[in-house]
CSV table of C-alpha atoms and ligand atoms in Angstrom, one decimal:
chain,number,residue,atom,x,y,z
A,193,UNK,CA,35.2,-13.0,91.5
A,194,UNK,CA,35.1,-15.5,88.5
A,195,UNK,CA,37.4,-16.5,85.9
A,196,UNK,CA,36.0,-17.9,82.6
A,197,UNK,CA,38.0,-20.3,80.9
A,198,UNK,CA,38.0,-19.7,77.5
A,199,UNK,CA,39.7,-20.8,73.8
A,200,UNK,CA,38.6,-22.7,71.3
A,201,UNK,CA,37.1,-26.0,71.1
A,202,UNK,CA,39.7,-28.9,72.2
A,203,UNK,CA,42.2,-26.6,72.9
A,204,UNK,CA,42.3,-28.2,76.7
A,205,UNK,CA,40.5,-26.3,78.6
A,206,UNK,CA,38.7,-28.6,80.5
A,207,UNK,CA,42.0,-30.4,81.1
A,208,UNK,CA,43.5,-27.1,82.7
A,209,UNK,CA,39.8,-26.1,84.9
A,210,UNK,CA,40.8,-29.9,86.3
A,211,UNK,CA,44.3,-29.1,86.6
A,212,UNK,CA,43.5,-25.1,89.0
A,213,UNK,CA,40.4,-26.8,90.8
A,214,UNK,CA,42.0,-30.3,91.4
A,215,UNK,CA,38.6,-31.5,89.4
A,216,UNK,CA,37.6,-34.7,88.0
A,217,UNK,CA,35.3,-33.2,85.0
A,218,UNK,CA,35.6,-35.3,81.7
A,219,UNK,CA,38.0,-34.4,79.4
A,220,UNK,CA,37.9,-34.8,75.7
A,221,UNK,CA,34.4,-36.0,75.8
A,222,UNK,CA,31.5,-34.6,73.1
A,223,UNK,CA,29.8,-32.4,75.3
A,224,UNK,CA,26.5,-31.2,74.3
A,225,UNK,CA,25.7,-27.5,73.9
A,226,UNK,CA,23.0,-28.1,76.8
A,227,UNK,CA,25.6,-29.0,79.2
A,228,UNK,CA,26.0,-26.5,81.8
A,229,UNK,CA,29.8,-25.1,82.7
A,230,UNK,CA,32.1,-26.7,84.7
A,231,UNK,CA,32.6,-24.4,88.2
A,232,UNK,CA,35.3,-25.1,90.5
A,233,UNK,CA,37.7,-23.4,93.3
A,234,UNK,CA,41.6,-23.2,93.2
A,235,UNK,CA,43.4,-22.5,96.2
A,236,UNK,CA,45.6,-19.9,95.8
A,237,UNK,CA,49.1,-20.9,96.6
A,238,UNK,CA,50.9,-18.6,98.6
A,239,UNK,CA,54.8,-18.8,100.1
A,240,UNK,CA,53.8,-16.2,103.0
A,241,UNK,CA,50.8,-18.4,104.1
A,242,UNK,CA,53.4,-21.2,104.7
A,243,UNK,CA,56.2,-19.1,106.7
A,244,UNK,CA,53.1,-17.7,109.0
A,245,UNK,CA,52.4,-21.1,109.5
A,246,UNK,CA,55.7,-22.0,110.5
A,247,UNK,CA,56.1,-19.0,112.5
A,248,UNK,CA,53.2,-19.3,114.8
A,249,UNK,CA,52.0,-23.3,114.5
A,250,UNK,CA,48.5,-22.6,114.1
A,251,UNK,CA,46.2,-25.9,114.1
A,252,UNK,CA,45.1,-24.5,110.7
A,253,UNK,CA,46.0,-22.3,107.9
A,254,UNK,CA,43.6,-21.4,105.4
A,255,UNK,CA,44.8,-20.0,101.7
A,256,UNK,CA,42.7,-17.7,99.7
A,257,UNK,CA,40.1,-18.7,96.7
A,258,UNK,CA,39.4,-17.8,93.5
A,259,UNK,CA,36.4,-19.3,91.4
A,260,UNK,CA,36.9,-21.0,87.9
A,261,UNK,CA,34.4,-21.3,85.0
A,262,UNK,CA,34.5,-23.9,82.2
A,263,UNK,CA,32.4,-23.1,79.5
A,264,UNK,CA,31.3,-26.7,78.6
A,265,UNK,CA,30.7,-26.1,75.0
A,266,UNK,CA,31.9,-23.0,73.2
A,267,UNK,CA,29.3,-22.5,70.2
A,268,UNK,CA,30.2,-24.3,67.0
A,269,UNK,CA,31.3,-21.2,64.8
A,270,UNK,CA,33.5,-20.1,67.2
A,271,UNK,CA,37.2,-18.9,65.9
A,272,UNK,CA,35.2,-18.7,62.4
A,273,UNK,CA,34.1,-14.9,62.9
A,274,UNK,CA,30.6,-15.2,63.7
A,275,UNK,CA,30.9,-13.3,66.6
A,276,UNK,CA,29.8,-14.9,70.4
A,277,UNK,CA,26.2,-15.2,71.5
A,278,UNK,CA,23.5,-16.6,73.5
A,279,UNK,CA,24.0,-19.4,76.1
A,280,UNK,CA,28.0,-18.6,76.0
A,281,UNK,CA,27.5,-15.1,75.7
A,282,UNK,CA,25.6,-14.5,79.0
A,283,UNK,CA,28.2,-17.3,80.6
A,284,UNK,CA,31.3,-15.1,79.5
A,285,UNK,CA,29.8,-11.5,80.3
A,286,UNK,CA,29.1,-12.4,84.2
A,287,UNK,CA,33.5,-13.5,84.3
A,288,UNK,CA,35.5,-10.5,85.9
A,289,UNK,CA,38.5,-11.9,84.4
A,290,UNK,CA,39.0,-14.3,81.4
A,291,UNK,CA,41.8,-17.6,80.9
A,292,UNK,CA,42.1,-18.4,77.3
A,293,UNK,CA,43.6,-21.8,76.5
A,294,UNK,CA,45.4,-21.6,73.5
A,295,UNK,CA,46.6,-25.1,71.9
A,296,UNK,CA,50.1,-25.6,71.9
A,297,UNK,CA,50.3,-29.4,71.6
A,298,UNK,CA,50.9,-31.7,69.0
A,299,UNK,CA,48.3,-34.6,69.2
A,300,UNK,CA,47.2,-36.1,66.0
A,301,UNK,CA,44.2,-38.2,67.6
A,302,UNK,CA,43.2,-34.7,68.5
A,303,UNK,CA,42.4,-32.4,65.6
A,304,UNK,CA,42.6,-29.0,65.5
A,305,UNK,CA,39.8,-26.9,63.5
A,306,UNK,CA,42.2,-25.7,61.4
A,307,UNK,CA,43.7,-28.2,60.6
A,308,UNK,CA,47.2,-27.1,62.4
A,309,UNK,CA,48.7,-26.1,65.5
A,310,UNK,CA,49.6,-22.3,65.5
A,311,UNK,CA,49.1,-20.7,69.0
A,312,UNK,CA,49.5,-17.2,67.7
A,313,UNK,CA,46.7,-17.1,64.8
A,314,UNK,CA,44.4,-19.2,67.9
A,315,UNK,CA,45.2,-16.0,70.5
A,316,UNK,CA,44.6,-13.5,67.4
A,317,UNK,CA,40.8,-15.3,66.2
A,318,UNK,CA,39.3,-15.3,69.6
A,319,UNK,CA,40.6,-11.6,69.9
A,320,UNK,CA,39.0,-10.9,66.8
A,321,UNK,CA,35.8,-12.8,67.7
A,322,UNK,CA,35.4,-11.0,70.8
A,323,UNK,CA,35.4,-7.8,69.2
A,324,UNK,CA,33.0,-8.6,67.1
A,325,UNK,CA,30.6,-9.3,69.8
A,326,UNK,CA,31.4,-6.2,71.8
A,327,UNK,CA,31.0,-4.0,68.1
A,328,UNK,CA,27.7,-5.9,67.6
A,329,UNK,CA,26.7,-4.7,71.3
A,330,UNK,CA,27.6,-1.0,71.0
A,331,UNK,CA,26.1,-1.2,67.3
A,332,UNK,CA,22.7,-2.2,69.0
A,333,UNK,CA,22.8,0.4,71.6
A,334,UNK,CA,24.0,2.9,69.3
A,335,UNK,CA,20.7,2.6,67.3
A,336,UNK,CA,19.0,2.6,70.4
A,337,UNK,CA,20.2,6.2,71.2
A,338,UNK,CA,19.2,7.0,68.2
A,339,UNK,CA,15.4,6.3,68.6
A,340,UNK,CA,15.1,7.1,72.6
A,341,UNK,CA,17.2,10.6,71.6
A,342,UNK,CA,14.3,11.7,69.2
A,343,UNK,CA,12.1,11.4,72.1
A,344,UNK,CA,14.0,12.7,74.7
A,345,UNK,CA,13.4,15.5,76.7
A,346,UNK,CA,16.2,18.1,76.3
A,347,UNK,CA,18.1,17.1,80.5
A,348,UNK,CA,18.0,13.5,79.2
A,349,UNK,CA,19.6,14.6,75.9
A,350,UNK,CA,23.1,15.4,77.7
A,351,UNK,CA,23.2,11.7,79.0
A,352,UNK,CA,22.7,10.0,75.6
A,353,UNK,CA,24.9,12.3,73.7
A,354,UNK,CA,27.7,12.0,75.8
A,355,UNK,CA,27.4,7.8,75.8
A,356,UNK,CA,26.9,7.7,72.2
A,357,UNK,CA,30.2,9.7,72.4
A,358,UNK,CA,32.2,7.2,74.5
A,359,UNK,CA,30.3,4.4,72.5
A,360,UNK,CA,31.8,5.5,68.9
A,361,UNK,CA,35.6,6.3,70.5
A,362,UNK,CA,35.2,2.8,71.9
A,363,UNK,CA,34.2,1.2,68.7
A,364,UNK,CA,36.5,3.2,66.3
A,365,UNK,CA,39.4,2.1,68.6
A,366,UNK,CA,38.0,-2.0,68.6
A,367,UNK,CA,37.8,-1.5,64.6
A,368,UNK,CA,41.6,-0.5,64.4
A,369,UNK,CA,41.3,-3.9,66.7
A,370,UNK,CA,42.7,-2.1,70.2
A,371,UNK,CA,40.6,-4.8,72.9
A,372,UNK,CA,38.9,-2.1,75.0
A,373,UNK,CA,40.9,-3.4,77.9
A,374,UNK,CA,43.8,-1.9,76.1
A,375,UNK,CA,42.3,1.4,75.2
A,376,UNK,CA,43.3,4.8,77.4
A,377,UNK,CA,39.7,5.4,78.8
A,378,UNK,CA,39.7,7.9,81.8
A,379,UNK,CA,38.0,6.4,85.1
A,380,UNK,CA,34.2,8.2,83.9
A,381,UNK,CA,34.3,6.3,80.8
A,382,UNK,CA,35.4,3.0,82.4
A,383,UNK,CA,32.3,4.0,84.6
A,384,UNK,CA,30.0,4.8,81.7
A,385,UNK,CA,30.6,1.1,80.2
A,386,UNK,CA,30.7,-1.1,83.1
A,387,UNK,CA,27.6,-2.4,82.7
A,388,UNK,CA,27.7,-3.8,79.2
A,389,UNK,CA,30.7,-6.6,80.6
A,390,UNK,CA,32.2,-6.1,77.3
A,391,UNK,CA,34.8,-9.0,76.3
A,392,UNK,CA,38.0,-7.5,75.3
A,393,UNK,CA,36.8,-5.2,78.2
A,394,UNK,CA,37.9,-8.1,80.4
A,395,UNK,CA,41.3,-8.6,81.8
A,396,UNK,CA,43.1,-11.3,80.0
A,397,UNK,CA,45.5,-14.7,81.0
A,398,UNK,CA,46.9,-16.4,77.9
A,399,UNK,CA,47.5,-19.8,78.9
A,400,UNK,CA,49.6,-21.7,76.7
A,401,UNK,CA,49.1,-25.2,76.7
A,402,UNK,CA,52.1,-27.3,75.2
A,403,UNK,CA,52.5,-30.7,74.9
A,404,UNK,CA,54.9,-33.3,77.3
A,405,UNK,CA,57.1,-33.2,74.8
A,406,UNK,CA,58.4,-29.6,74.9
A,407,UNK,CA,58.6,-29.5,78.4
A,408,UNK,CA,62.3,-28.5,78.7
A,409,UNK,CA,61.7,-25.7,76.6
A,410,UNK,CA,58.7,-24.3,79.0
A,411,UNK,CA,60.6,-21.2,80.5
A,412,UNK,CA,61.9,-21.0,76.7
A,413,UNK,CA,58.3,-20.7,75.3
A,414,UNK,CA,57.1,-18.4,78.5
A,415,UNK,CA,60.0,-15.4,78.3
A,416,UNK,CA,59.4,-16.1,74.1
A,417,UNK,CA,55.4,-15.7,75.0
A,418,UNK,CA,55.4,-13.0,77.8
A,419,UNK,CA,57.3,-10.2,75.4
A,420,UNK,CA,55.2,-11.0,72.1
A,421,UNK,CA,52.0,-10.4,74.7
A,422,UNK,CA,53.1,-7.3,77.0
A,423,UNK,CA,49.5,-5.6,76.8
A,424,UNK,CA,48.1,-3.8,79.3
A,425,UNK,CA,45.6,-5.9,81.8
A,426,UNK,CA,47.5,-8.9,80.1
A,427,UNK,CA,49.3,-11.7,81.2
A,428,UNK,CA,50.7,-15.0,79.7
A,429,UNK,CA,52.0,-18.5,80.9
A,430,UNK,CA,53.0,-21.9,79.4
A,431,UNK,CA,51.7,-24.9,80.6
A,432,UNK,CA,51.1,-28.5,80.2
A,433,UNK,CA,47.5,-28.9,81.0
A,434,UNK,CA,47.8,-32.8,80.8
A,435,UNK,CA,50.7,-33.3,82.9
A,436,UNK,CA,49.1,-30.5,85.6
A,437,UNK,CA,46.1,-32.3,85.4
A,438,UNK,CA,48.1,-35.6,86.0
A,439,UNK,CA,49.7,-33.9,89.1
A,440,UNK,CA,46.9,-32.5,90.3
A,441,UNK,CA,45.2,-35.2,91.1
A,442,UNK,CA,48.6,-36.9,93.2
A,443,UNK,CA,49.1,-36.2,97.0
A,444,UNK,CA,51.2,-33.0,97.6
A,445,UNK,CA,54.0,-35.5,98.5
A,446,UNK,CA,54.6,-37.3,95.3
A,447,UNK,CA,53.2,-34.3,93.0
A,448,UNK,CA,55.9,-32.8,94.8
A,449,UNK,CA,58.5,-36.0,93.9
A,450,UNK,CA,57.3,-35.8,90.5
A,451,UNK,CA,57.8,-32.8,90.2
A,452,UNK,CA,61.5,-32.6,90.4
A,453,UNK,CA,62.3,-35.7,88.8
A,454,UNK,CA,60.8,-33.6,85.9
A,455,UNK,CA,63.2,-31.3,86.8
A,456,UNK,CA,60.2,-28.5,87.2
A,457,UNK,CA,61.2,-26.1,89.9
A,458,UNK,CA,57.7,-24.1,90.9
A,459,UNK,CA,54.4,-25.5,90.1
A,460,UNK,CA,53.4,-23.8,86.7
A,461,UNK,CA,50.4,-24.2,88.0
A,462,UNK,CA,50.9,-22.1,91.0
A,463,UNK,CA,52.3,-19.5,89.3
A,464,UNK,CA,49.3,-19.6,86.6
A,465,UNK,CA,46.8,-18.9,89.2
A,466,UNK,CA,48.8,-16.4,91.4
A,467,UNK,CA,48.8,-14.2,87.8
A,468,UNK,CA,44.8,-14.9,87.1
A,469,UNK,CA,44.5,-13.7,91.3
A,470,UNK,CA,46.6,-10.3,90.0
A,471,UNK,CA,44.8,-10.0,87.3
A,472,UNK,CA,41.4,-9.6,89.0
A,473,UNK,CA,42.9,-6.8,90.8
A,474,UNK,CA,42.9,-9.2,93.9
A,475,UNK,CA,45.3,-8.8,97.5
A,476,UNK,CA,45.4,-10.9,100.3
A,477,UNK,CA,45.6,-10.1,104.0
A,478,UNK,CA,46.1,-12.3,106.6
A,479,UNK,CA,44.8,-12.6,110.2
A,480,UNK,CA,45.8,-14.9,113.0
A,481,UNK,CA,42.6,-16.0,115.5
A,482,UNK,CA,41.9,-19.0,117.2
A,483,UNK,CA,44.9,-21.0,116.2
A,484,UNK,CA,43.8,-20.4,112.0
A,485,UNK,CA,46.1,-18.2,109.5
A,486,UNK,CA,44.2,-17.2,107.6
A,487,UNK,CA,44.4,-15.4,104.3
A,488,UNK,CA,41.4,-13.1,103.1
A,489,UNK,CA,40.6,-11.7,99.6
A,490,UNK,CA,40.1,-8.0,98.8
A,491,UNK,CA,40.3,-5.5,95.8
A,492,UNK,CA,43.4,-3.4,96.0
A,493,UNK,CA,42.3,-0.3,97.7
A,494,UNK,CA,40.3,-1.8,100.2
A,495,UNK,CA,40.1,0.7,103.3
A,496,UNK,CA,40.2,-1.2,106.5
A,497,UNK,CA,36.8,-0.9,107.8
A,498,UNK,CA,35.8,-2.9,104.8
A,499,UNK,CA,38.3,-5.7,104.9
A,500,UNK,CA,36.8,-5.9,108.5
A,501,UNK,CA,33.5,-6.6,107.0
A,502,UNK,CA,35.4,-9.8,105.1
A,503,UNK,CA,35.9,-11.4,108.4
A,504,UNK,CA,32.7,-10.6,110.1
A,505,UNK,CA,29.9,-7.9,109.5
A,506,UNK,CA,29.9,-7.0,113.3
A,507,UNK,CA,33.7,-5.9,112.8
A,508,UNK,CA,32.9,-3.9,109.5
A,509,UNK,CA,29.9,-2.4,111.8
A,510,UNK,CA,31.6,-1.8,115.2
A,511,UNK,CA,34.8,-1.4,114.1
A,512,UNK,CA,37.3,0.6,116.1
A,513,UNK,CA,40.5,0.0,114.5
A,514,UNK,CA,43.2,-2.4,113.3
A,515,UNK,CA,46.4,-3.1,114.5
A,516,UNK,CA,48.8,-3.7,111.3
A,517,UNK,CA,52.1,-6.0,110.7
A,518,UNK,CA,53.5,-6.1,107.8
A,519,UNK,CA,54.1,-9.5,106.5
A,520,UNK,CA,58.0,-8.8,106.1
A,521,UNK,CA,58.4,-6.7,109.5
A,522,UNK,CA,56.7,-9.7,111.5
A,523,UNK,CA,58.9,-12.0,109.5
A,524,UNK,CA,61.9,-9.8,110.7
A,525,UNK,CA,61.0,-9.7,114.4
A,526,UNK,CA,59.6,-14.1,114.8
A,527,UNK,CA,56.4,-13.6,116.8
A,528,UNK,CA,53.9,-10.6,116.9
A,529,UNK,CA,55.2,-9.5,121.0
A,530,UNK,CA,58.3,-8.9,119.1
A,531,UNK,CA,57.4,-7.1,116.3
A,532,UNK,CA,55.3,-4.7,118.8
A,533,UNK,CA,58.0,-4.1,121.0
A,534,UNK,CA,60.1,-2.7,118.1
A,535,UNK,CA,57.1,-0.7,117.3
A,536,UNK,CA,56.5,-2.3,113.5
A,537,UNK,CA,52.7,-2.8,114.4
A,538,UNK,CA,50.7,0.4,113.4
A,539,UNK,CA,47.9,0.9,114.9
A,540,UNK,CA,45.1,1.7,111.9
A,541,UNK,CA,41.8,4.2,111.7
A,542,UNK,CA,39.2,3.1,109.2
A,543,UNK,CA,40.6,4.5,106.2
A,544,UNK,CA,43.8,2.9,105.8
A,545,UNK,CA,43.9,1.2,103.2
A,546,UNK,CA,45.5,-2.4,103.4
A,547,UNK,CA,48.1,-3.9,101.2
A,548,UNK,CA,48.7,-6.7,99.6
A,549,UNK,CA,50.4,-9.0,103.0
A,550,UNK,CA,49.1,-7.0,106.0
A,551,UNK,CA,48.8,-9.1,109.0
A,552,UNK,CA,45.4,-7.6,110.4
A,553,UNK,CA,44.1,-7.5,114.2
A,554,UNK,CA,40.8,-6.0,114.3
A,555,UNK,CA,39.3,-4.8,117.0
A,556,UNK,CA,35.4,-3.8,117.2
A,557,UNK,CA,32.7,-3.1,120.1
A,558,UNK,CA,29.2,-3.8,119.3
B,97,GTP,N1,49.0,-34.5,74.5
B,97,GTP,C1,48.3,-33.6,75.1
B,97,GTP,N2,46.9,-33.7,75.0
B,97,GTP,C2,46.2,-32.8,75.6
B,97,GTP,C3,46.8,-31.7,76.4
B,97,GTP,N3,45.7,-31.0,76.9
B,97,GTP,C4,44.6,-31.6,76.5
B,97,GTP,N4,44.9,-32.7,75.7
B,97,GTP,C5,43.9,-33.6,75.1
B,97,GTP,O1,43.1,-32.8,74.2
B,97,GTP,C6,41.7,-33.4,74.3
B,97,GTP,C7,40.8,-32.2,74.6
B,97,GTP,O2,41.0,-31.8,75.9
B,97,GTP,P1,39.9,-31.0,76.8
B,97,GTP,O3,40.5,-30.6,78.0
B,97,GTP,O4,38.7,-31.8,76.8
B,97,GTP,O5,39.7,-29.8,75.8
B,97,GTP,P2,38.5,-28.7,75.8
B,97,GTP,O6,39.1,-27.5,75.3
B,97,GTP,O7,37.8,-28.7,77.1
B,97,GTP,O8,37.5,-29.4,74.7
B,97,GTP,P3,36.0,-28.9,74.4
B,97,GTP,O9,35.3,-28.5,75.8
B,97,GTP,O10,35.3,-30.1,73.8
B,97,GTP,O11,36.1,-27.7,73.5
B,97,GTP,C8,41.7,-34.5,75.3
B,97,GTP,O12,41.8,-35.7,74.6
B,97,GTP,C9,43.0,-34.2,76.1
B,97,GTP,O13,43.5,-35.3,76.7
B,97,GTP,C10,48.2,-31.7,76.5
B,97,GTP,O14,48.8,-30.8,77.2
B,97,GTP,N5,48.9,-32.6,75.8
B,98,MG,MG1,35.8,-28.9,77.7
């Protein structure tokens, strides 16, 4: 699972991929449109990987991971209407999820395309632009049907008509600028377009990145940001990307002191990439082997035989069944022995499907 960083050009973004991934990429420097994206790994950052550590003093405990993608160079015309193509097209389309840094600084050695800083028209261009590209997509296959439907053979007929249908409710609605990931498409639909990784298709993180200055307002800005953007498959947050950058590159310890001198409770950061983790429909679930805690990354409705398969492919293939804490009863009871004497571990068939803080024993014969 990938997240594309996204907005438009010096908006920060590079700052903020260094900020997730802990990165040393080069910030404000001309990159060239041949340079190839910036791809890193955040850690995600989670409370309940911390307590199970405490709990049961593993030698290690290992958080889950989700992938980031900087863009390098977003094309020249971008945020002017001209749509998104080639090299950044193909880039974009292959993200499952997409983190659009929108300027929120005031930096006058910095310049802004248009010539002033004004979050909300940034968030609304790139919108636009993306629609454009996914209309100039389902334009092309449209005429496509067109041509392969005078030549089709009356059982092929059905399957054309009925995309060209979802094609044009899809398109009517992006006109009347509804992002498709917006739209009320039933699960066949959803299933019909998959395959065209449409843009505004893609679940969405606004990041908002504000300067050092307006700091104190931060949880201001966010509640102000977070009710203007309630959208379906949406989310927003307010950061400083140069600060978190700063930070990021600090020992835990004296991020840590730094952190409250600033008088900044959580990590922004943290938060910003639990909600890009949500947002890719991602869980966790942990297991405890070998002195390692461990958390594991699967899609919401995972049945258990397959989160099996995360931790080995003999355990997806010989699997017998699981043996289930929740993260809050084990919490409750201390240690495991306790939480099985009091009958708060389930013992799971194949099916079950896990949530979202499970602490998983699986047991398999091969
Ligand atoms: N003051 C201030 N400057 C920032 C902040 N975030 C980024 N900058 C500056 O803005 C400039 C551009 O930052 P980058 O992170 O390179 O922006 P980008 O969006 O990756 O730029 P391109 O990839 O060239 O489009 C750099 O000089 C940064 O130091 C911020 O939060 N505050
Ligand atoms: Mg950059």
């Amino acid at each position: 699972m990938e997240i594309g960083i996204i907005g438009l050009p010096k908006s920060g973004k590079t700052t903020v991929f260094n900020a997730v991934t802990r990165g040393k990429a080069e910030v404000g420097a001309y990159t060239p449109s041949t340079a190839g994206p910036n791809i890193g790994v955040a850690k995600v950052p989670d409370p309940r990987l911390e307590v199970l550590s405490e709990m049961l003093h593993p030698k290690r405990k290992v958080p889950a991971e989700v992938t980031y993608v900087d863009l390098a160079a977003p094309p020249k015309g971008l945020g002017r209407s001209e749509g998104v193509g080639g090299q950044f097209l193909a880039h974009l389309s292959k993200a499952d999820a997409l983190l659009h840094v929108v300027r929120a600084f005031e930096d006058e050695t910095v310049p802004h395309i248009d010539g002033s800083i004004d979050p909300e028209r940034d968030v609304a261009n790139l919108d636009l632009e993306f629609a454009f590209s996914d209309l100039a997509i389902i334009e092309r296959r449209l005429q496509r049907i067109e041509t392969s439907l005078k030549a089709a053979k009356p059982h092929e007929r059905e399957a054309f008509s009925r995309e060209k249908a979802i094609l044009a409710k899809i398109s009517s609605a992006l006109e009347s600028e509804v992002p498709i990931r917006e739209q009320e498409l039933t699960d066949e639909e959803k299933k019909a377009i998959l395959s065209y990784q449409f843009l505004t298709a893609k679940p969405l993180l606004l990041v908002f990145n504000i300067g050092e200055d307006r700091l104190s307002q931060a949880s201001s800005l966010e509640q102000e940001w977070r009710a203007k953007y309630q959208r379906p498959q949406s989310q927003a947050a307010v950061l400083c990307g140069k600060l978190e950058m700063e930070l990021s590159q600090l020992e835990d310890t004296d991020a840590q002191e730094f952190r409250s001198a600033l008088g900044l409770e959580e990590a922004a950061l943290n938060l910003m990439i639990r909600l890009s983790y949500e947002l890719l429909g991602l869980i966790s679930f942990f297991t405890v082997v070998s002195d390692e805690v461990k958390a594991w990354t699967i899609h919401r409705q995972t049945p258990a035989v397959k989160a099996a398969g995360k931790v080995h492919t003999d355990m997806e293939r010989g699997f017998i069944r699981a043996e289930v804490i929740a993260f809050d009863d084990l919490v409750k009871c201390g240690s495991i022995a306790e939480a099985r004497k009091q009958g708060l571990l389930h013992v799971e068939g194949k099916d079950y499907i896990v949530r979202d803080g499970d602490v998983s024993t699986f047991l398999f014969n091969i």
